[in-house]
mmCIF file of C-alpha atoms and ligand atoms in Angstrom:
data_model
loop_
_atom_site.group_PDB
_atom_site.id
_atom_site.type_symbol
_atom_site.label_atom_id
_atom_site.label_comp_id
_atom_site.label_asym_id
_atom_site.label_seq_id
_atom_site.Cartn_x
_atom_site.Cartn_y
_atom_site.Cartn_z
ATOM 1 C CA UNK A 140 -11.930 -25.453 46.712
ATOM 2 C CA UNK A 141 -10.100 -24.002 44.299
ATOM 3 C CA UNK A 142 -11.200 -24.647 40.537
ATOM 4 C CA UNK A 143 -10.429 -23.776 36.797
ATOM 5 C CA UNK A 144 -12.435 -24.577 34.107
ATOM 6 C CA UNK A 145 -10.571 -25.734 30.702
ATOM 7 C CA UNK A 146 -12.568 -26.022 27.255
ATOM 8 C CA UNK A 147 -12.569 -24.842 24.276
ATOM 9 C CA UNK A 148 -14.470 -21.340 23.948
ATOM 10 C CA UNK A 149 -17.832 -22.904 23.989
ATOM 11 C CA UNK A 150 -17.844 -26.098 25.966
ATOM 12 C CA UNK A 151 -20.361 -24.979 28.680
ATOM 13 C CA UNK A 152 -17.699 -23.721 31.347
ATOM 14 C CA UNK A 153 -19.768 -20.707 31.937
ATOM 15 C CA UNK A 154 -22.286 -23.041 32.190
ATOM 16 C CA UNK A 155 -20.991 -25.242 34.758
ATOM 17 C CA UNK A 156 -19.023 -22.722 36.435
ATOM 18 C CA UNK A 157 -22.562 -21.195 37.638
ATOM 19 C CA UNK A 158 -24.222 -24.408 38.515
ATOM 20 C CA UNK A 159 -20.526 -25.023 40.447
ATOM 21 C CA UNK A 160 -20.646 -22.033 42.335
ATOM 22 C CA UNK A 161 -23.871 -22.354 43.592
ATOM 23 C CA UNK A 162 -24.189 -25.613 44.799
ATOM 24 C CA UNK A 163 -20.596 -25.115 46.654
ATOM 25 C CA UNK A 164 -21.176 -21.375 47.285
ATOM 26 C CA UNK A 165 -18.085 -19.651 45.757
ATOM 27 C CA UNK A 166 -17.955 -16.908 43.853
ATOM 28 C CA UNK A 167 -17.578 -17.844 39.896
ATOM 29 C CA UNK A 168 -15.043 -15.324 38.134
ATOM 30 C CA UNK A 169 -15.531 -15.002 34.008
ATOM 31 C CA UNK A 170 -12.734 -13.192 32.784
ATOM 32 C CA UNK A 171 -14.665 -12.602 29.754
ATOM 33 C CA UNK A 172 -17.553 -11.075 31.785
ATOM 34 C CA UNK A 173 -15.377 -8.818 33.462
ATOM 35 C CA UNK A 174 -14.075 -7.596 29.963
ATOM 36 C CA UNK A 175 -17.640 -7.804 28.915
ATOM 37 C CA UNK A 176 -18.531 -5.457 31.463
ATOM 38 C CA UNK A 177 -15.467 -2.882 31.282
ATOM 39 C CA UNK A 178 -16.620 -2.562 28.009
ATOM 40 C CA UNK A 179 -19.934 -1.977 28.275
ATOM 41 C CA UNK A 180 -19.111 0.598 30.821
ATOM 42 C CA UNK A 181 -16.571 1.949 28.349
ATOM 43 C CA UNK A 182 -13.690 2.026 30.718
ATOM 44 C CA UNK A 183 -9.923 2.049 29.562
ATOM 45 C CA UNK A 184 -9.261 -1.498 30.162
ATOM 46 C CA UNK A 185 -12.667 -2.373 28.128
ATOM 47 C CA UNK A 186 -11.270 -0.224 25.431
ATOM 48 C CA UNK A 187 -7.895 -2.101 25.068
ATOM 49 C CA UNK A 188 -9.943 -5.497 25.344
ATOM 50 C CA UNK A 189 -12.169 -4.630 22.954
ATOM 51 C CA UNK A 190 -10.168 -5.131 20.074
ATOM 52 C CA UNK A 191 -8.870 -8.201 20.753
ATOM 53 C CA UNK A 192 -11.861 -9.883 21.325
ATOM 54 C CA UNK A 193 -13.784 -8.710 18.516
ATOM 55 C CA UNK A 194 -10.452 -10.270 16.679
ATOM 56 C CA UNK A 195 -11.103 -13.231 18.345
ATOM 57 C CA UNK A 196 -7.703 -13.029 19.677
ATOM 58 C CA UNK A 197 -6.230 -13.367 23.465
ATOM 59 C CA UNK A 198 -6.019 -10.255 25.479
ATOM 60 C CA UNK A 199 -2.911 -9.520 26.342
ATOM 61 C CA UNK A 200 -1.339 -11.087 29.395
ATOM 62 C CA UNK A 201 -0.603 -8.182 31.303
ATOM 63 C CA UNK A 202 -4.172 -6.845 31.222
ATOM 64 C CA UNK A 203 -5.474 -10.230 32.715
ATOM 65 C CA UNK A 204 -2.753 -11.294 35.308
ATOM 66 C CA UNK A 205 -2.997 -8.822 37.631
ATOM 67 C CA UNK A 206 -6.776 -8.585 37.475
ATOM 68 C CA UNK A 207 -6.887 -12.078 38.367
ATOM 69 C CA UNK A 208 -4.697 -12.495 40.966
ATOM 70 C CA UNK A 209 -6.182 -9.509 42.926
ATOM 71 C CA UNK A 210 -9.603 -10.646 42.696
ATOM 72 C CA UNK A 211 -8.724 -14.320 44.177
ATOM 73 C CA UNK A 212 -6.941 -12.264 46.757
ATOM 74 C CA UNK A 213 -10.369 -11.082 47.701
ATOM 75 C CA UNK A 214 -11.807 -11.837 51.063
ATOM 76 C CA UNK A 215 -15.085 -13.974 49.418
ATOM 77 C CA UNK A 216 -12.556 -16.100 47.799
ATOM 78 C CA UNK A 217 -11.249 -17.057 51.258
ATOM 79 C CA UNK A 218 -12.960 -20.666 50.760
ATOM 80 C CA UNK A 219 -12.374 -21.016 47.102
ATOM 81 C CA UNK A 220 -13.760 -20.131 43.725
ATOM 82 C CA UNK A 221 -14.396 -21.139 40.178
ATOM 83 C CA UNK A 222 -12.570 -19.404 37.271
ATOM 84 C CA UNK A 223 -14.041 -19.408 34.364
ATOM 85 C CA UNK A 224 -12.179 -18.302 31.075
ATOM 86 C CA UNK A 225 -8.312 -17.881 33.311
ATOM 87 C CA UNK A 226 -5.800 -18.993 32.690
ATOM 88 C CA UNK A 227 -5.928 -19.207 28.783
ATOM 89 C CA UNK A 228 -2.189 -19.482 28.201
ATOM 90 C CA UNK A 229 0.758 -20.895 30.256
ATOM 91 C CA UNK A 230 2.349 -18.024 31.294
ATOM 92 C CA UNK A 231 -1.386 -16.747 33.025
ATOM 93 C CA UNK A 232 -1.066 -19.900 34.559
ATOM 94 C CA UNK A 233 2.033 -20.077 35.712
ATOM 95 C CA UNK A 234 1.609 -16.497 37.042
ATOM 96 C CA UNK A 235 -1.673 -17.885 38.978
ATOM 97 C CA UNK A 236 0.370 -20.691 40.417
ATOM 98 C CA UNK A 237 3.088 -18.274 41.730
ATOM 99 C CA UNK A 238 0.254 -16.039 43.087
ATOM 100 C CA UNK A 239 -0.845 -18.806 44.975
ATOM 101 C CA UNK A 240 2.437 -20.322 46.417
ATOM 102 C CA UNK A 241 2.775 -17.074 48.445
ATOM 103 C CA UNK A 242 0.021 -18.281 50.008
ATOM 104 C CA UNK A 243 1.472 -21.933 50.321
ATOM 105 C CA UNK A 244 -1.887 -22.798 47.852
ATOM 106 C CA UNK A 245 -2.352 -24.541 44.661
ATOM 107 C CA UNK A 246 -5.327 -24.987 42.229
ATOM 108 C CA UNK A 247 -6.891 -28.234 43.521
ATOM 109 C CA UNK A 248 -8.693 -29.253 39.910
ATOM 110 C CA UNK A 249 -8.251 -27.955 36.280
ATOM 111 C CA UNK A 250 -12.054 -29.350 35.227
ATOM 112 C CA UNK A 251 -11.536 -29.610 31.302
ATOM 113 C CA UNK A 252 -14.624 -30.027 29.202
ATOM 114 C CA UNK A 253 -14.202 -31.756 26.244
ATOM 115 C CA UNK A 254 -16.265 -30.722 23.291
ATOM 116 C CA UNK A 255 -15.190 -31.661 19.516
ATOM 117 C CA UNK A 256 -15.206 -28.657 17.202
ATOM 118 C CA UNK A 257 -17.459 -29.465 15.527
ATOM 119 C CA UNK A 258 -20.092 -29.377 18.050
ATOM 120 C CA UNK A 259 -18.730 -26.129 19.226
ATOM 121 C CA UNK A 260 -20.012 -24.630 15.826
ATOM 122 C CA UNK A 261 -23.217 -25.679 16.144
ATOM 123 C CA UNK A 262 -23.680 -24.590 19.786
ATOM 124 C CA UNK A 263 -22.352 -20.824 19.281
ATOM 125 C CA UNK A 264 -24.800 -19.833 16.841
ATOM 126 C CA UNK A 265 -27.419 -20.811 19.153
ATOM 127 C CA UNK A 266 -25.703 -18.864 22.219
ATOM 128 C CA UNK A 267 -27.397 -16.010 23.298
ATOM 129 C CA UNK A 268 -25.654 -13.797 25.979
ATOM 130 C CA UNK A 269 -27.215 -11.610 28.753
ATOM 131 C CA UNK A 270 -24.959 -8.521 29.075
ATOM 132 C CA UNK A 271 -26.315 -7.644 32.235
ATOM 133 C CA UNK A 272 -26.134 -10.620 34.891
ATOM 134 C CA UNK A 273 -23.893 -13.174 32.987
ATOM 135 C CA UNK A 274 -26.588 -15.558 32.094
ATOM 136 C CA UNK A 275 -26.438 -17.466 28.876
ATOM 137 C CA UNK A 276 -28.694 -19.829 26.830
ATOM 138 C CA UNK A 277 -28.841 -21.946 24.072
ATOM 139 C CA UNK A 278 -31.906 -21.104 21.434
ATOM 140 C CA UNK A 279 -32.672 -24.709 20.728
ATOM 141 C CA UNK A 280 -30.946 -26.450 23.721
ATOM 142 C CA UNK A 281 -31.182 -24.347 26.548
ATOM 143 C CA UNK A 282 -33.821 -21.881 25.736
ATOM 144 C CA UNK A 283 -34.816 -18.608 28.244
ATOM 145 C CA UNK A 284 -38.442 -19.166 29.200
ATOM 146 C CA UNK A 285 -39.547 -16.043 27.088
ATOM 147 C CA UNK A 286 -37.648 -15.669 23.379
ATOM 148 C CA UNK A 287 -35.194 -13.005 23.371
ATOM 149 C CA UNK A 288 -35.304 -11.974 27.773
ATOM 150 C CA UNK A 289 -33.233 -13.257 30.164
ATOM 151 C CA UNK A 290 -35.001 -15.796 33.062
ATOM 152 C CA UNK A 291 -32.697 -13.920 35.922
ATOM 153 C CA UNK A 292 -32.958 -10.562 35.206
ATOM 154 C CA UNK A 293 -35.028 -9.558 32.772
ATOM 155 C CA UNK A 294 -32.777 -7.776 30.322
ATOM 156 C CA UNK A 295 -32.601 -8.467 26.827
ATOM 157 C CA UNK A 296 -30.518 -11.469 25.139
ATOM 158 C CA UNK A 297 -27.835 -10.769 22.281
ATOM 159 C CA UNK A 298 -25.664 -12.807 20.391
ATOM 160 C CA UNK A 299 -21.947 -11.978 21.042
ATOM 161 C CA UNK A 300 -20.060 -10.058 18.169
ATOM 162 C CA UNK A 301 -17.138 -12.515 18.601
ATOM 163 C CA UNK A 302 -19.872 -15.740 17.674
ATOM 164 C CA UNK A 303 -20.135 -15.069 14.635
ATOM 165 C CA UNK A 304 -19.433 -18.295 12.226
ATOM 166 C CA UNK A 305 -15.781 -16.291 10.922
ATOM 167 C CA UNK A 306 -14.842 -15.629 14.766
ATOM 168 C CA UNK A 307 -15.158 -18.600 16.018
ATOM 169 C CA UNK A 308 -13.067 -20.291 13.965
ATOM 170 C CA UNK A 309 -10.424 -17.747 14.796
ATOM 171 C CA UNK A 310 -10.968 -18.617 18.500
ATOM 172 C CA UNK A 311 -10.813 -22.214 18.279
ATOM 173 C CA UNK A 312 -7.826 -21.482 16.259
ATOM 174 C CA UNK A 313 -6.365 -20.169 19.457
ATOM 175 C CA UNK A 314 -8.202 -22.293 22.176
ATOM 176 C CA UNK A 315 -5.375 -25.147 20.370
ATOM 177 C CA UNK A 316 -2.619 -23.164 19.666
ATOM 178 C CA UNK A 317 -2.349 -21.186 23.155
ATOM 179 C CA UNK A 318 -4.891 -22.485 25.932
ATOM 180 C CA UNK A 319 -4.894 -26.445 24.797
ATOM 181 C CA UNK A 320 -1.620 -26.988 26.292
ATOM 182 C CA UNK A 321 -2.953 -25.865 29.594
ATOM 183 C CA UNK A 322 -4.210 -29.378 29.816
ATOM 184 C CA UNK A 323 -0.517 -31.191 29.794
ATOM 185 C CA UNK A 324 0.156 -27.948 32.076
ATOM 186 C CA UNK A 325 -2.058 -29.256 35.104
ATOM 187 C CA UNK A 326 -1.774 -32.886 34.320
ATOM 188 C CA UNK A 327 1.705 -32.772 35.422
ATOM 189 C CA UNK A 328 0.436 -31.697 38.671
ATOM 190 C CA UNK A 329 -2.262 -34.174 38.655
ATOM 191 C CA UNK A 330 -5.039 -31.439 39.153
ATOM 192 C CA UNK A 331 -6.969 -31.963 35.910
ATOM 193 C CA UNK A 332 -9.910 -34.189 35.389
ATOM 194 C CA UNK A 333 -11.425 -34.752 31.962
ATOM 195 C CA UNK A 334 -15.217 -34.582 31.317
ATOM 196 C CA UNK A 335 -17.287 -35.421 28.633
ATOM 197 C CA UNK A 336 -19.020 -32.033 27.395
ATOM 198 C CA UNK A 337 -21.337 -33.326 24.721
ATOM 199 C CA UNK A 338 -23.672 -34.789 27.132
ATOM 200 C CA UNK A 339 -27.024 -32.996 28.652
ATOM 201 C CA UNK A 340 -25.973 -30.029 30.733
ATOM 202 C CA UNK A 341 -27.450 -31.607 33.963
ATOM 203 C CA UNK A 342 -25.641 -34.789 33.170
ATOM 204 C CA UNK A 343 -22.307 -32.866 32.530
ATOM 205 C CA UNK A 344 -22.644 -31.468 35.851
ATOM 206 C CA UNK A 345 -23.504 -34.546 37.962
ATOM 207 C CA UNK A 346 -19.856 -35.789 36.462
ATOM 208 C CA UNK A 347 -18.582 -32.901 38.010
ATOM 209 C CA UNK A 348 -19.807 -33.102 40.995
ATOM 210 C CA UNK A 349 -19.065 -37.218 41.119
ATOM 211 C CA UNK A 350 -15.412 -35.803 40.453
ATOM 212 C CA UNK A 351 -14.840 -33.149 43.103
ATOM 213 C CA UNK A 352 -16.284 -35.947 45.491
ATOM 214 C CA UNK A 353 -18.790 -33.923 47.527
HETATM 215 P P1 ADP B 546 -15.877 -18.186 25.902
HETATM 216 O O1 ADP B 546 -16.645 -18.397 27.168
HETATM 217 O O2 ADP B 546 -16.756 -18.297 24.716
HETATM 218 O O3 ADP B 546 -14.660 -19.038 25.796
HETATM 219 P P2 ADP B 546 -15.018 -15.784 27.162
HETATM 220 O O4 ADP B 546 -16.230 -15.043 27.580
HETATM 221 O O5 ADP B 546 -14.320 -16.588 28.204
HETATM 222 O O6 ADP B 546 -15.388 -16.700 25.916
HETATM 223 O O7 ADP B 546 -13.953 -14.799 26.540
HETATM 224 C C1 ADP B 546 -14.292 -13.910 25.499
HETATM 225 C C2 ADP B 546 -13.027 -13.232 25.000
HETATM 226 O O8 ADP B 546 -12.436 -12.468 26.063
HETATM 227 C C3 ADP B 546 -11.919 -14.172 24.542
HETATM 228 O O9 ADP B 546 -12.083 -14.595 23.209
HETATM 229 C C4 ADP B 546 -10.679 -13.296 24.739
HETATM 230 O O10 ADP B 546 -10.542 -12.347 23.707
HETATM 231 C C5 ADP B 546 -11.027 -12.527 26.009
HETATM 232 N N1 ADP B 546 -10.513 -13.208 27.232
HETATM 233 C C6 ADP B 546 -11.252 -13.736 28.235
HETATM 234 N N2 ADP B 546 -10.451 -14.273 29.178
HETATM 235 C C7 ADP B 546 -9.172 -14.093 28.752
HETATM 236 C C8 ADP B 546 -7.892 -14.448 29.272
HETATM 237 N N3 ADP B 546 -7.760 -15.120 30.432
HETATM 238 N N4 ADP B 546 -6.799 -14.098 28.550
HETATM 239 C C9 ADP B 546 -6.898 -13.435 27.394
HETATM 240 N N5 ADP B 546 -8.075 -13.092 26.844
HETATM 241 C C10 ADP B 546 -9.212 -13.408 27.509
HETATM 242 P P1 ADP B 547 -18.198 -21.395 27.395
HETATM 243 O O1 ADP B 547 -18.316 -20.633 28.666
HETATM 244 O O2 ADP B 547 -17.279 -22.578 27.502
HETATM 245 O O3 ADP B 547 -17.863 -20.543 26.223
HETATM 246 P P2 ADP B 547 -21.132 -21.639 27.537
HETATM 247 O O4 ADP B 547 -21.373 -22.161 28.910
HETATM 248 O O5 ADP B 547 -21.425 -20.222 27.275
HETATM 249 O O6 ADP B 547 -19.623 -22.030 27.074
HETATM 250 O O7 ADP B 547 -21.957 -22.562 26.508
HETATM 251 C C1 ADP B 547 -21.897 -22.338 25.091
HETATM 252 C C2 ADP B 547 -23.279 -22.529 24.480
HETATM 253 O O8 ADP B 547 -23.676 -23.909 24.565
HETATM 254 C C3 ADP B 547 -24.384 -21.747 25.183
HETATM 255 O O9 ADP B 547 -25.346 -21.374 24.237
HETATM 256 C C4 ADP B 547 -24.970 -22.751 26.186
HETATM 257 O O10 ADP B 547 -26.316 -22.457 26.488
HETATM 258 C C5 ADP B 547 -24.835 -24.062 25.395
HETATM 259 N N1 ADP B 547 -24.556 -25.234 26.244
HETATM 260 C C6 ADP B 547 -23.882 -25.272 27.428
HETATM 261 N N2 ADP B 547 -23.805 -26.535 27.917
HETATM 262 C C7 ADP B 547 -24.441 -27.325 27.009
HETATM 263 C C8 ADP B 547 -24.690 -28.735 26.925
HETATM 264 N N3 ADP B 547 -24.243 -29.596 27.866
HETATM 265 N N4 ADP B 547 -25.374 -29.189 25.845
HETATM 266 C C9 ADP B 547 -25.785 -28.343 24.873
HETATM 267 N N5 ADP B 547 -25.593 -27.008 24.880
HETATM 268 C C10 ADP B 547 -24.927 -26.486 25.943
HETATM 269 ZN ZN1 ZN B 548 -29.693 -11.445 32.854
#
């Protein structure tokens, strides 16, 4: 099963794309934990990122594409996987779908979580980030079990640089302008199915599961 998630930054598709993976057991791929990472490790592609995101801007395409497509090429994404974060504008996407065609594949659903701004505002304050594993919480509606550590690991929790109030903006700016029409995009190949985002987290994930049909 091959999946994308679609949302505005914020919508819970880290979220899901977790719970997704593990209850169908394919690797989840965050393209923003990968930058994350890079630049936490302060490598040269972290360093380019870096700017960008802090921005609140896209990364350029050419620093994603080929990142992506290799990693799906991967032998533990023989049965599937969930991105999470890719594509974000239609010429990722269309460079996915050519990828794939090599292979005589396709995405099979473009999951789009729909979350009204203002919501979106609200929740990204509250998000706090574990730089270490990937794990994220909400400080009011998905709280770690002790204030401040992550449940998985153990490592401390931060709030991202690029959720700050003036940043998001910027990014939802962008979610509309560059990765909303990603929607039309995989509608016209009847692979995306719409979900309601501003309900419970478990409840947003049983109509994802009702969806996929397994
Ligand atoms: P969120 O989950 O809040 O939407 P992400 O962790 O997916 O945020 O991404 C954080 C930042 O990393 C983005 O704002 C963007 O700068 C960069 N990024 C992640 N994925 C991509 C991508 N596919 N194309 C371009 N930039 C990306
Ligand atoms: P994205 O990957 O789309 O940027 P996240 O999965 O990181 O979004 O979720 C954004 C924030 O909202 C996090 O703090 C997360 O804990 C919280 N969150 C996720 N799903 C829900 C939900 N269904 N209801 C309320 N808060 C949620
Ligand atoms: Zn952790």
């Amino acid at each position: 099963m091959k999946l994308i998630m679609l949302g505005a930054p914020g919508a819970g598709k880290g979220t899901q794309a977790k719970m997704i993976a593990e209850k169908y057991n394919i690797p989840h791929i965050s393209t923003g934990d990968i930058f994350r990472a890079n630049i936490k490790e302060g490598t040269e592609l972290g360093k380019k990122a870096k700017s960008y995101m802090d921005a609140g801007g896209l990364v350029p395409d050419e620093l994603v594409v080929d990142l992506v497509v290799d990693r799906v090429g991967q032998a533990d994404c023989k049965n599937g996987y969930v991105l999470d974060g890719f594509p974000r504008t239609i010429p990722q996407a269309e460079s996915l779908d050519a990828a794939l065609a090599k292979t005589g594949d396709k995405v099979d659903y473009a999951i789009n979580i729909e979350v009204p701004d203002q919501n979106i505002i609200d929740r990204m304050g509250g998000r706090r980030a574990c730089v270490a594993c990937g794990a994220t919480y909400h400080i009011v509606n998905i709280p770690p079990k002790k204030e401040g550590v992550c449940d998985k690991c153990g490592e401390s929790l931060i709030l991202r640089d690029d959720d700050k109030p003036e940043t998001v903006k910027k990014r939802l700016e962008v979610y509309h302008e560059q990765t909303e029409p990603l929607i039309k995009y995989y509608k016209a190949k009847n692979a995306e199915v719409e979900i309601d985002g501003t309900m419970d987290m478990n409840d947003v994930f049983d109509a994802i599961v009702k969806l996929l049909g397994a």
